CSV table of N, CA and C in Angstrom, one decimal:
chain,number,residue,atom,x,y,z
U,1465,UNK,N,-70.6,-11.0,51.0
U,1465,UNK,CA,-69.9,-11.6,50.3
U,1465,UNK,C,-70.0,-11.9,49.0
U,1466,UNK,N,-71.2,-11.9,48.3
U,1466,UNK,CA,-71.4,-11.4,46.7
U,1466,UNK,C,-71.1,-10.1,46.6
U,1467,UNK,N,-71.5,-9.3,47.3
U,1467,UNK,CA,-71.1,-8.1,47.1
U,1467,UNK,C,-69.5,-7.8,46.8
U,1468,UNK,N,-68.8,-8.4,47.8
U,1468,UNK,CA,-67.4,-8.3,48.0
U,1468,UNK,C,-66.8,-8.9,46.7
U,1469,UNK,N,-67.3,-10.1,46.0
U,1469,UNK,CA,-66.6,-10.8,44.8
U,1469,UNK,C,-66.7,-9.5,44.1
U,1470,UNK,N,-68.3,-8.8,43.9
U,1470,UNK,CA,-68.4,-8.3,42.7
U,1470,UNK,C,-67.3,-7.2,42.6
U,1471,UNK,N,-67.4,-7.0,43.6
U,1471,UNK,CA,-66.4,-5.1,43.9
U,1471,UNK,C,-65.1,-5.5,43.7
U,1472,UNK,N,-64.4,-7.1,44.2
U,1472,UNK,CA,-63.4,-7.3,43.5
U,1472,UNK,C,-63.0,-7.3,42.0
U,1473,UNK,N,-64.2,-8.1,41.7
U,1473,UNK,CA,-64.2,-8.5,40.1
U,1473,UNK,C,-63.7,-7.0,39.4
U,1474,UNK,N,-64.6,-6.1,39.9
U,1474,UNK,CA,-65.1,-4.9,39.3
U,1474,UNK,C,-63.5,-4.1,39.2
U,1475,UNK,N,-62.8,-4.0,40.3
U,1475,UNK,CA,-61.7,-3.4,40.7
U,1475,UNK,C,-60.4,-4.2,39.8
U,1476,UNK,N,-60.8,-5.3,39.9
U,1476,UNK,CA,-59.8,-6.2,38.8
U,1476,UNK,C,-59.9,-5.9,37.2
U,1477,UNK,N,-61.5,-5.8,36.8
U,1477,UNK,CA,-61.6,-5.4,35.5
U,1477,UNK,C,-61.1,-4.1,35.3
U,1478,UNK,N,-61.3,-2.8,36.4
U,1478,UNK,CA,-60.9,-1.6,36.0
U,1478,UNK,C,-59.2,-1.6,35.9
U,1479,UNK,N,-58.6,-2.2,36.8
U,1479,UNK,CA,-57.3,-2.6,36.8
U,1479,UNK,C,-56.5,-2.9,35.3
U,1480,UNK,N,-57.5,-4.0,34.9
U,1480,UNK,CA,-56.9,-4.5,33.7
U,1480,UNK,C,-57.1,-3.4,32.4
U,1481,UNK,N,-58.5,-2.6,32.4
U,1481,UNK,CA,-58.8,-1.6,31.6
U,1481,UNK,C,-57.6,-0.8,31.5
U,1482,UNK,N,-57.2,-0.3,32.6
U,1482,UNK,CA,-56.2,1.0,32.7
U,1482,UNK,C,-54.7,0.2,32.2
U,1483,UNK,N,-54.3,-0.9,32.9
U,1483,UNK,CA,-53.3,-1.4,32.2
U,1483,UNK,C,-53.5,-1.5,30.6
U,1484,UNK,N,-54.5,-2.4,29.8
U,1484,UNK,CA,-55.0,-2.2,28.5
U,1484,UNK,C,-54.6,-1.1,27.8
U,1485,UNK,N,-55.3,0.2,28.6
U,1485,UNK,CA,-55.1,1.5,28.1
U,1485,UNK,C,-53.7,2.0,28.0
U,1486,UNK,N,-53.1,1.5,29.0
U,1486,UNK,CA,-51.3,2.1,29.1
U,1486,UNK,C,-50.7,1.6,28.0
U,1487,UNK,N,-50.9,0.4,27.7
U,1487,UNK,CA,-50.1,-0.9,26.9
U,1487,UNK,C,-50.8,-0.2,25.6
U,1488,UNK,N,-51.8,0.3,25.3
U,1488,UNK,CA,-51.9,0.6,23.5
U,1488,UNK,C,-51.6,1.5,23.2
U,1489,UNK,N,-50.8,2.3,23.4
U,1489,UNK,CA,-50.0,3.0,22.5
U,1489,UNK,C,-48.6,2.2,22.0
U,1490,UNK,N,-48.4,1.3,22.9
U,1490,UNK,CA,-47.0,0.1,22.6
U,1490,UNK,C,-47.7,-0.6,21.8
U,1491,UNK,N,-49.0,-1.2,21.6
U,1491,UNK,CA,-49.8,-1.9,20.8
U,1491,UNK,C,-49.5,-1.4,19.4
U,1492,UNK,N,-50.2,0.1,19.3
U,1492,UNK,CA,-50.0,0.8,18.4
U,1492,UNK,C,-48.7,0.8,17.7
U,1493,UNK,N,-47.8,1.0,18.5
U,1493,UNK,CA,-46.3,1.2,18.0
U,1493,UNK,C,-45.7,-0.2,17.5
U,1494,UNK,N,-45.8,-1.2,17.9
U,1494,UNK,CA,-45.9,-2.7,17.7
U,1494,UNK,C,-46.4,-3.0,16.1
U,1495,UNK,N,-47.8,-2.2,16.1
U,1495,UNK,CA,-48.3,-2.6,14.4
U,1495,UNK,C,-47.7,-2.2,13.5
U,1496,UNK,N,-47.6,-0.8,14.0
U,1496,UNK,CA,-46.8,0.4,13.0
U,1496,UNK,C,-45.6,0.0,12.6
U,1497,UNK,N,-44.5,-0.9,13.3
U,1497,UNK,CA,-43.4,-1.6,12.9
U,1497,UNK,C,-43.6,-2.6,12.1
U,1498,UNK,N,-44.8,-3.4,12.6
U,1498,UNK,CA,-44.8,-4.6,12.1
U,1498,UNK,C,-45.2,-4.4,10.2
U,1499,UNK,N,-46.0,-3.5,10.2
U,1499,UNK,CA,-46.7,-2.8,8.8
U,1499,UNK,C,-45.2,-2.5,8.1
U,1500,UNK,N,-44.3,-1.7,8.6
U,1500,UNK,CA,-43.2,-0.9,8.3
U,1500,UNK,C,-42.3,-2.0,7.9
U,1501,UNK,N,-42.2,-3.3,8.7
U,1501,UNK,CA,-41.6,-4.4,8.4
U,1501,UNK,C,-42.0,-4.9,7.1
U,1502,UNK,N,-42.9,-5.1,7.3
U,1502,UNK,CA,-43.8,-5.9,6.1
U,1502,UNK,C,-43.4,-5.4,4.7
U,1503,UNK,N,-43.6,-3.8,4.9
U,1503,UNK,CA,-43.3,-3.1,3.5
U,1503,UNK,C,-42.1,-3.5,3.1
U,1504,UNK,N,-41.0,-3.2,4.0
U,1504,UNK,CA,-39.2,-3.3,3.7
U,1504,UNK,C,-39.2,-4.5,3.3
U,1505,UNK,N,-40.0,-5.9,3.9
U,1505,UNK,CA,-39.6,-7.0,3.2
U,1505,UNK,C,-40.0,-7.2,2.1
U,1506,UNK,N,-41.3,-6.7,1.8
U,1506,UNK,CA,-41.9,-6.9,0.0
U,1506,UNK,C,-40.9,-5.8,-0.8
U,1507,UNK,N,-40.4,-4.7,-0.3
U,1507,UNK,CA,-39.2,-4.2,-0.9
U,1507,UNK,C,-38.1,-5.1,-1.3
U,1508,UNK,N,-37.7,-5.7,-0.4
U,1508,UNK,CA,-36.6,-6.6,-0.4
U,1508,UNK,C,-36.9,-7.6,-1.6
U,1509,UNK,N,-38.1,-8.3,-1.6
U,1509,UNK,CA,-38.6,-9.4,-2.2
U,1509,UNK,C,-38.5,-8.9,-3.6
U,1510,UNK,N,-39.0,-7.6,-4.0
U,1510,UNK,CA,-38.7,-7.5,-5.4
U,1510,UNK,C,-37.6,-6.9,-5.7
U,1511,UNK,N,-36.6,-6.3,-4.9
U,1511,UNK,CA,-35.4,-6.5,-5.4
U,1511,UNK,C,-34.8,-7.9,-5.5
U,1512,UNK,N,-35.2,-8.4,-5.1
U,1512,UNK,CA,-34.5,-10.1,-5.2
U,1512,UNK,C,-35.0,-10.5,-6.4
U,1513,UNK,N,-36.5,-10.4,-7.0
U,1513,UNK,CA,-36.8,-11.1,-8.4
U,1513,UNK,C,-36.0,-10.0,-9.0
U,1514,UNK,N,-35.5,-8.6,-9.1
U,1514,UNK,CA,-34.9,-8.1,-9.8
U,1514,UNK,C,-33.3,-8.6,-10.1
U,1515,UNK,N,-33.2,-8.8,-9.0
U,1515,UNK,CA,-31.9,-9.4,-9.1
U,1515,UNK,C,-31.5,-10.6,-9.7
U,1516,UNK,N,-32.4,-11.2,-9.3
U,1516,UNK,CA,-32.6,-12.6,-10.1
U,1516,UNK,C,-33.0,-12.7,-11.6
U,1517,UNK,N,-33.4,-11.8,-12.0
U,1517,UNK,CA,-33.9,-11.6,-13.6
U,1517,UNK,C,-32.5,-10.9,-14.1
U,1518,UNK,N,-31.9,-10.3,-13.5
U,1518,UNK,CA,-30.3,-9.6,-13.9
U,1518,UNK,C,-29.1,-10.7,-14.0
U,1519,UNK,N,-29.5,-11.3,-13.0
U,1519,UNK,CA,-28.6,-12.8,-12.5
U,1519,UNK,C,-29.0,-13.6,-14.3
U,1520,UNK,N,-29.8,-14.1,-14.3
U,1520,UNK,CA,-30.4,-14.7,-15.4
U,1520,UNK,C,-29.8,-14.1,-16.9
U,1521,UNK,N,-30.1,-12.4,-16.9
U,1521,UNK,CA,-29.6,-12.1,-17.9
U,1521,UNK,C,-28.1,-11.9,-18.6
U,1522,UNK,N,-27.3,-12.0,-17.0
U,1522,UNK,CA,-25.8,-12.1,-17.3
U,1522,UNK,C,-25.6,-13.5,-17.6
U,1523,UNK,N,-26.1,-14.4,-17.1
U,1523,UNK,CA,-25.9,-15.6,-17.4
U,1523,UNK,C,-26.2,-16.0,-19.0
U,1524,UNK,N,-27.0,-15.4,-19.2
U,1524,UNK,CA,-27.4,-15.4,-20.7
U,1524,UNK,C,-26.6,-14.8,-21.6
U,1525,UNK,N,-25.9,-13.9,-21.3
U,1525,UNK,CA,-24.7,-13.1,-21.9
U,1525,UNK,C,-23.9,-13.6,-22.0
U,1526,UNK,N,-23.2,-14.2,-20.8
U,1526,UNK,CA,-21.8,-14.8,-20.5
U,1526,UNK,C,-22.1,-16.0,-21.4
U,1527,UNK,N,-23.4,-16.5,-21.8
U,1527,UNK,CA,-23.3,-18.3,-22.3
U,1527,UNK,C,-23.2,-17.6,-23.9
U,1528,UNK,N,-23.9,-16.3,-24.2
U,1528,UNK,CA,-23.4,-15.7,-25.5
U,1528,UNK,C,-22.0,-15.3,-26.0
U,1529,UNK,N,-21.2,-14.7,-25.1
U,1529,UNK,CA,-20.1,-14.5,-25.0
U,1529,UNK,C,-19.0,-15.7,-25.5
U,1530,UNK,N,-19.3,-16.7,-24.5
U,1530,UNK,CA,-18.9,-18.0,-24.6
U,1530,UNK,C,-18.8,-18.7,-26.0
U,1531,UNK,N,-20.0,-18.6,-26.6
U,1531,UNK,CA,-19.8,-19.3,-27.7
U,1531,UNK,C,-19.4,-18.1,-29.2
U,1532,UNK,N,-19.3,-16.8,-29.0
U,1532,UNK,CA,-18.6,-15.9,-29.5
U,1532,UNK,C,-17.3,-16.1,-29.3
U,1533,UNK,N,-16.8,-16.5,-28.3
U,1533,UNK,CA,-15.1,-16.8,-28.2
U,1533,UNK,C,-15.2,-17.9,-28.7
U,1534,UNK,N,-15.5,-19.3,-28.9
U,1534,UNK,CA,-15.4,-20.4,-29.3
U,1534,UNK,C,-15.2,-20.0,-30.9
U,1535,UNK,N,-16.4,-19.4,-31.3
U,1535,UNK,CA,-16.3,-19.3,-32.7
U,1535,UNK,C,-14.9,-18.0,-33.1
U,1536,UNK,N,-14.6,-17.1,-32.3
U,1536,UNK,CA,-13.2,-17.0,-32.8
U,1536,UNK,C,-12.2,-17.5,-32.5
U,1537,UNK,N,-12.3,-18.2,-31.4
U,1537,UNK,CA,-11.0,-19.2,-31.6
U,1537,UNK,C,-10.8,-20.0,-32.6
U,1538,UNK,N,-12.0,-20.5,-33.1
U,1538,UNK,CA,-12.0,-21.5,-34.3
U,1538,UNK,C,-11.5,-20.6,-35.6
U,1539,UNK,N,-12.3,-19.2,-35.5
U,1539,UNK,CA,-11.6,-18.5,-36.8
U,1539,UNK,C,-9.8,-18.0,-36.9
U,1540,UNK,N,-9.2,-18.1,-35.7
U,1540,UNK,CA,-8.0,-17.7,-35.4
U,1540,UNK,C,-7.4,-18.8,-35.8
U,1541,UNK,N,-7.5,-20.3,-35.4
U,1541,UNK,CA,-7.4,-21.5,-36.1
U,1541,UNK,C,-7.1,-21.5,-37.3
U,1542,UNK,N,-8.3,-21.1,-37.8
U,1542,UNK,CA,-8.5,-21.4,-39.4
U,1542,UNK,C,-7.3,-20.2,-40.3
U,1543,UNK,N,-7.5,-19.3,-39.4
U,1543,UNK,CA,-6.4,-18.0,-39.8
U,1543,UNK,C,-5.0,-18.6,-39.8
U,1544,UNK,N,-4.8,-19.1,-38.7
U,1544,UNK,CA,-3.2,-19.8,-38.3
U,1544,UNK,C,-3.0,-20.7,-39.7
U,1545,UNK,N,-4.1,-21.5,-39.6
U,1545,UNK,CA,-4.0,-22.8,-41.0
U,1545,UNK,C,-3.9,-21.9,-42.0
U,1546,UNK,N,-4.1,-21.0,-42.7
U,1546,UNK,CA,-4.2,-20.3,-43.6
U,1546,UNK,C,-2.6,-19.9,-43.7
U,1547,UNK,N,-2.3,-19.0,-43.0
U,1547,UNK,CA,-1.1,-18.3,-42.7
U,1547,UNK,C,0.0,-19.5,-43.1
U,1548,UNK,N,-0.3,-20.6,-42.4
U,1548,UNK,CA,1.1,-22.0,-42.4
U,1548,UNK,C,1.0,-22.1,-43.8
U,1549,UNK,N,-0.1,-22.3,-44.6
U,1549,UNK,CA,-0.1,-22.7,-45.8
U,1549,UNK,C,0.4,-21.6,-47.1
U,1550,UNK,N,0.3,-20.4,-46.4
U,1550,UNK,CA,0.5,-19.5,-47.4
U,1550,UNK,C,2.1,-19.6,-47.4
U,1551,UNK,N,2.9,-19.3,-46.2
U,1551,UNK,CA,4.2,-19.5,-45.6
U,1551,UNK,C,4.6,-20.7,-46.6
U,1552,UNK,N,4.3,-22.0,-46.4
U,1552,UNK,CA,4.6,-23.0,-47.5
U,1552,UNK,C,4.5,-22.7,-48.9
U,1553,UNK,N,3.7,-22.0,-49.7
U,1553,UNK,CA,3.5,-21.9,-50.7
U,1553,UNK,C,4.4,-20.8,-51.1
U,1554,UNK,N,4.8,-19.6,-50.2
U,1554,UNK,CA,5.5,-18.7,-50.5
U,1554,UNK,C,7.1,-19.1,-50.4
U,1555,UNK,N,7.5,-20.3,-49.7
U,1555,UNK,CA,8.8,-21.2,-49.6
U,1555,UNK,C,8.8,-22.1,-50.7
U,1556,UNK,N,8.1,-22.4,-51.2
U,1556,UNK,CA,7.8,-23.0,-52.5
U,1556,UNK,C,8.4,-22.3,-53.8
U,1557,UNK,N,7.3,-21.0,-53.7
U,1557,UNK,CA,8.0,-19.9,-54.8
U,1557,UNK,C,9.2,-19.5,-54.4
U,1558,UNK,N,9.8,-19.1,-53.3
U,1558,UNK,CA,11.0,-19.0,-53.3
U,1558,UNK,C,12.4,-19.7,-53.9
U,1559,UNK,N,12.1,-21.1,-53.8
U,1559,UNK,CA,12.9,-22.4,-54.1
U,1559,UNK,C,12.5,-21.9,-55.4
U,1560,UNK,N,11.5,-22.6,-56.5
U,1560,UNK,CA,11.3,-22.0,-57.7
U,1560,UNK,C,11.9,-21.0,-58.1
U,1561,UNK,N,11.9,-19.7,-57.5
U,1561,UNK,CA,12.6,-18.4,-58.0
U,1561,UNK,C,14.0,-18.9,-57.9
U,1562,UNK,N,14.3,-19.2,-56.8
U,1562,UNK,CA,16.1,-19.9,-56.8
U,1562,UNK,C,16.6,-20.8,-58.2
U,1563,UNK,N,15.7,-21.5,-58.3
U,1563,UNK,CA,15.9,-22.6,-59.3
U,1563,UNK,C,15.7,-21.3,-60.8
U,1564,UNK,N,15.1,-20.7,-60.7
U,1564,UNK,CA,15.2,-19.8,-61.9
U,1564,UNK,C,16.7,-19.3,-62.0
U,1565,UNK,N,16.9,-18.6,-61.0
U,1565,UNK,CA,17.8,-17.6,-61.2
U,1565,UNK,C,19.2,-18.4,-61.5
U,1566,UNK,N,19.1,-19.9,-60.7
U,1566,UNK,CA,20.0,-20.8,-61.6
U,1566,UNK,C,20.2,-20.9,-62.6
U,1567,UNK,N,19.0,-21.6,-63.2
U,1567,UNK,CA,18.7,-21.5,-64.8
U,1567,UNK,C,19.0,-20.5,-65.6
U,1568,UNK,N,19.1,-18.9,-65.2
U,1568,UNK,CA,18.9,-17.9,-65.9
U,1568,UNK,C,20.6,-17.9,-66.1
U,1569,UNK,N,21.4,-18.3,-64.8
U,1569,UNK,CA,22.8,-18.0,-65.2
U,1569,UNK,C,23.3,-18.7,-66.0
U,1570,UNK,N,22.8,-20.3,-65.9
U,1570,UNK,CA,22.9,-21.4,-67.1
U,1570,UNK,C,22.8,-20.7,-68.3
U,1571,UNK,N,21.9,-20.2,-68.8
U,1571,UNK,CA,21.0,-19.9,-69.8
U,1571,UNK,C,22.1,-18.3,-70.2
U,1572,UNK,N,22.7,-17.8,-69.4
U,1572,UNK,CA,23.7,-16.8,-69.8
U,1572,UNK,C,25.1,-16.9,-70.0
U,1573,UNK,N,25.6,-18.4,-69.3
U,1573,UNK,CA,26.8,-18.7,-69.7
U,1573,UNK,C,26.6,-19.8,-70.8
U,1574,UNK,N,25.5,-20.5,-71.4
U,1574,UNK,CA,25.3,-21.0,-72.6
U,1574,UNK,C,25.2,-19.9,-73.8
U,1575,UNK,N,24.8,-18.6,-73.6
U,1575,UNK,CA,24.4,-17.6,-74.5
U,1575,UNK,C,25.9,-17.3,-74.8
U,1576,UNK,N,26.9,-17.0,-73.4
U,1576,UNK,CA,28.5,-16.5,-74.3
U,1576,UNK,C,28.8,-17.5,-74.8
U,1577,UNK,N,28.8,-19.0,-74.7
U,1577,UNK,CA,29.7,-20.1,-74.9
U,1577,UNK,C,29.3,-19.9,-76.7
U,1578,UNK,N,27.8,-19.7,-77.0
U,1578,UNK,CA,26.9,-19.7,-78.1
U,1578,UNK,C,27.8,-18.4,-78.9
U,1579,UNK,N,27.8,-17.5,-78.0
U,1579,UNK,CA,28.6,-16.1,-78.6
U,1579,UNK,C,29.6,-16.5,-79.3
U,1580,UNK,N,30.7,-17.1,-78.3
U,1580,UNK,CA,32.0,-17.4,-78.8
U,1580,UNK,C,32.0,-18.4,-79.6
U,1581,UNK,N,31.5,-19.5,-79.9
U,1581,UNK,CA,31.1,-20.4,-81.0
U,1581,UNK,C,31.0,-19.8,-82.1
U,1582,UNK,N,29.9,-18.5,-82.4
U,1582,UNK,CA,29.8,-17.8,-83.1
U,1582,UNK,C,30.7,-16.9,-83.8
U,1583,UNK,N,31.6,-16.4,-83.0
U,1583,UNK,CA,32.8,-15.6,-83.4
U,1583,UNK,C,33.5,-16.7,-84.2
U,1584,UNK,N,33.9,-17.9,-83.3
U,1584,UNK,CA,34.9,-18.7,-83.9
U,1584,UNK,C,34.2,-19.6,-85.0
U,1585,UNK,N,33.0,-19.8,-85.4
U,1585,UNK,CA,32.5,-20.0,-86.7
U,1585,UNK,C,32.3,-19.1,-87.8
U,1586,UNK,N,32.7,-17.8,-87.3
U,1586,UNK,CA,32.5,-16.8,-88.2
U,1586,UNK,C,33.8,-16.9,-89.5
U,1587,UNK,N,34.6,-17.0,-88.2
U,1587,UNK,CA,36.0,-16.9,-89.0
U,1587,UNK,C,36.2,-17.9,-90.4
U,1588,UNK,N,35.8,-19.1,-90.3
U,1588,UNK,CA,36.1,-19.8,-91.5
U,1588,UNK,C,34.8,-19.4,-92.3
U,1589,UNK,N,34.0,-19.0,-92.0
U,1589,UNK,CA,33.1,-18.7,-93.0
U,1589,UNK,C,33.2,-17.4,-93.6
U,1590,UNK,N,34.0,-16.8,-93.7
U,1590,UNK,CA,34.6,-15.4,-93.9
U,1590,UNK,C,35.4,-16.0,-95.1
U,1591,UNK,N,36.3,-17.3,-95.3
U,1591,UNK,CA,37.2,-17.8,-95.8
U,1591,UNK,C,36.5,-18.3,-97.2
U,1592,UNK,N,35.1,-18.5,-97.2
U,1592,UNK,CA,34.2,-19.2,-97.8
U,1592,UNK,C,33.6,-18.0,-98.9
U,1593,UNK,N,33.6,-16.5,-98.3
U,1593,UNK,CA,33.1,-15.8,-99.4
U,1593,UNK,C,34.0,-15.4,-100.3
U,1594,UNK,N,33.1,-15.0,-101.4
U,1594,UNK,CA,33.6,-14.5,-102.8
U,1594,UNK,C,33.9,-13.4,-102.9
């Protein structure tokens, strides 16, 4: 009986060894697959870090662009204000020029009147000459 049990144990151990020997290539293949997967995941992790860094750089650049855009908008508003002031000044100058044209026309009229008066006064003065 002890011999039978021992023999049975030896057969089962042999069968187990044969099964494990047959499964060893599968185990090796799975270990290689796990190692490859680990390597790929490490690469993905590094790429994700790079992506996060680039995303932070893009966010910083966008922030800088927003600041530049605000400054540009302020400058455009200032230019617009100066343009409006210049237009108002130009309008005032045009008005003054129109007034001067009117005054010049009146001066020409007065000059003509003075010329006529001068001719009119010359006639009596000629009679006073000796």
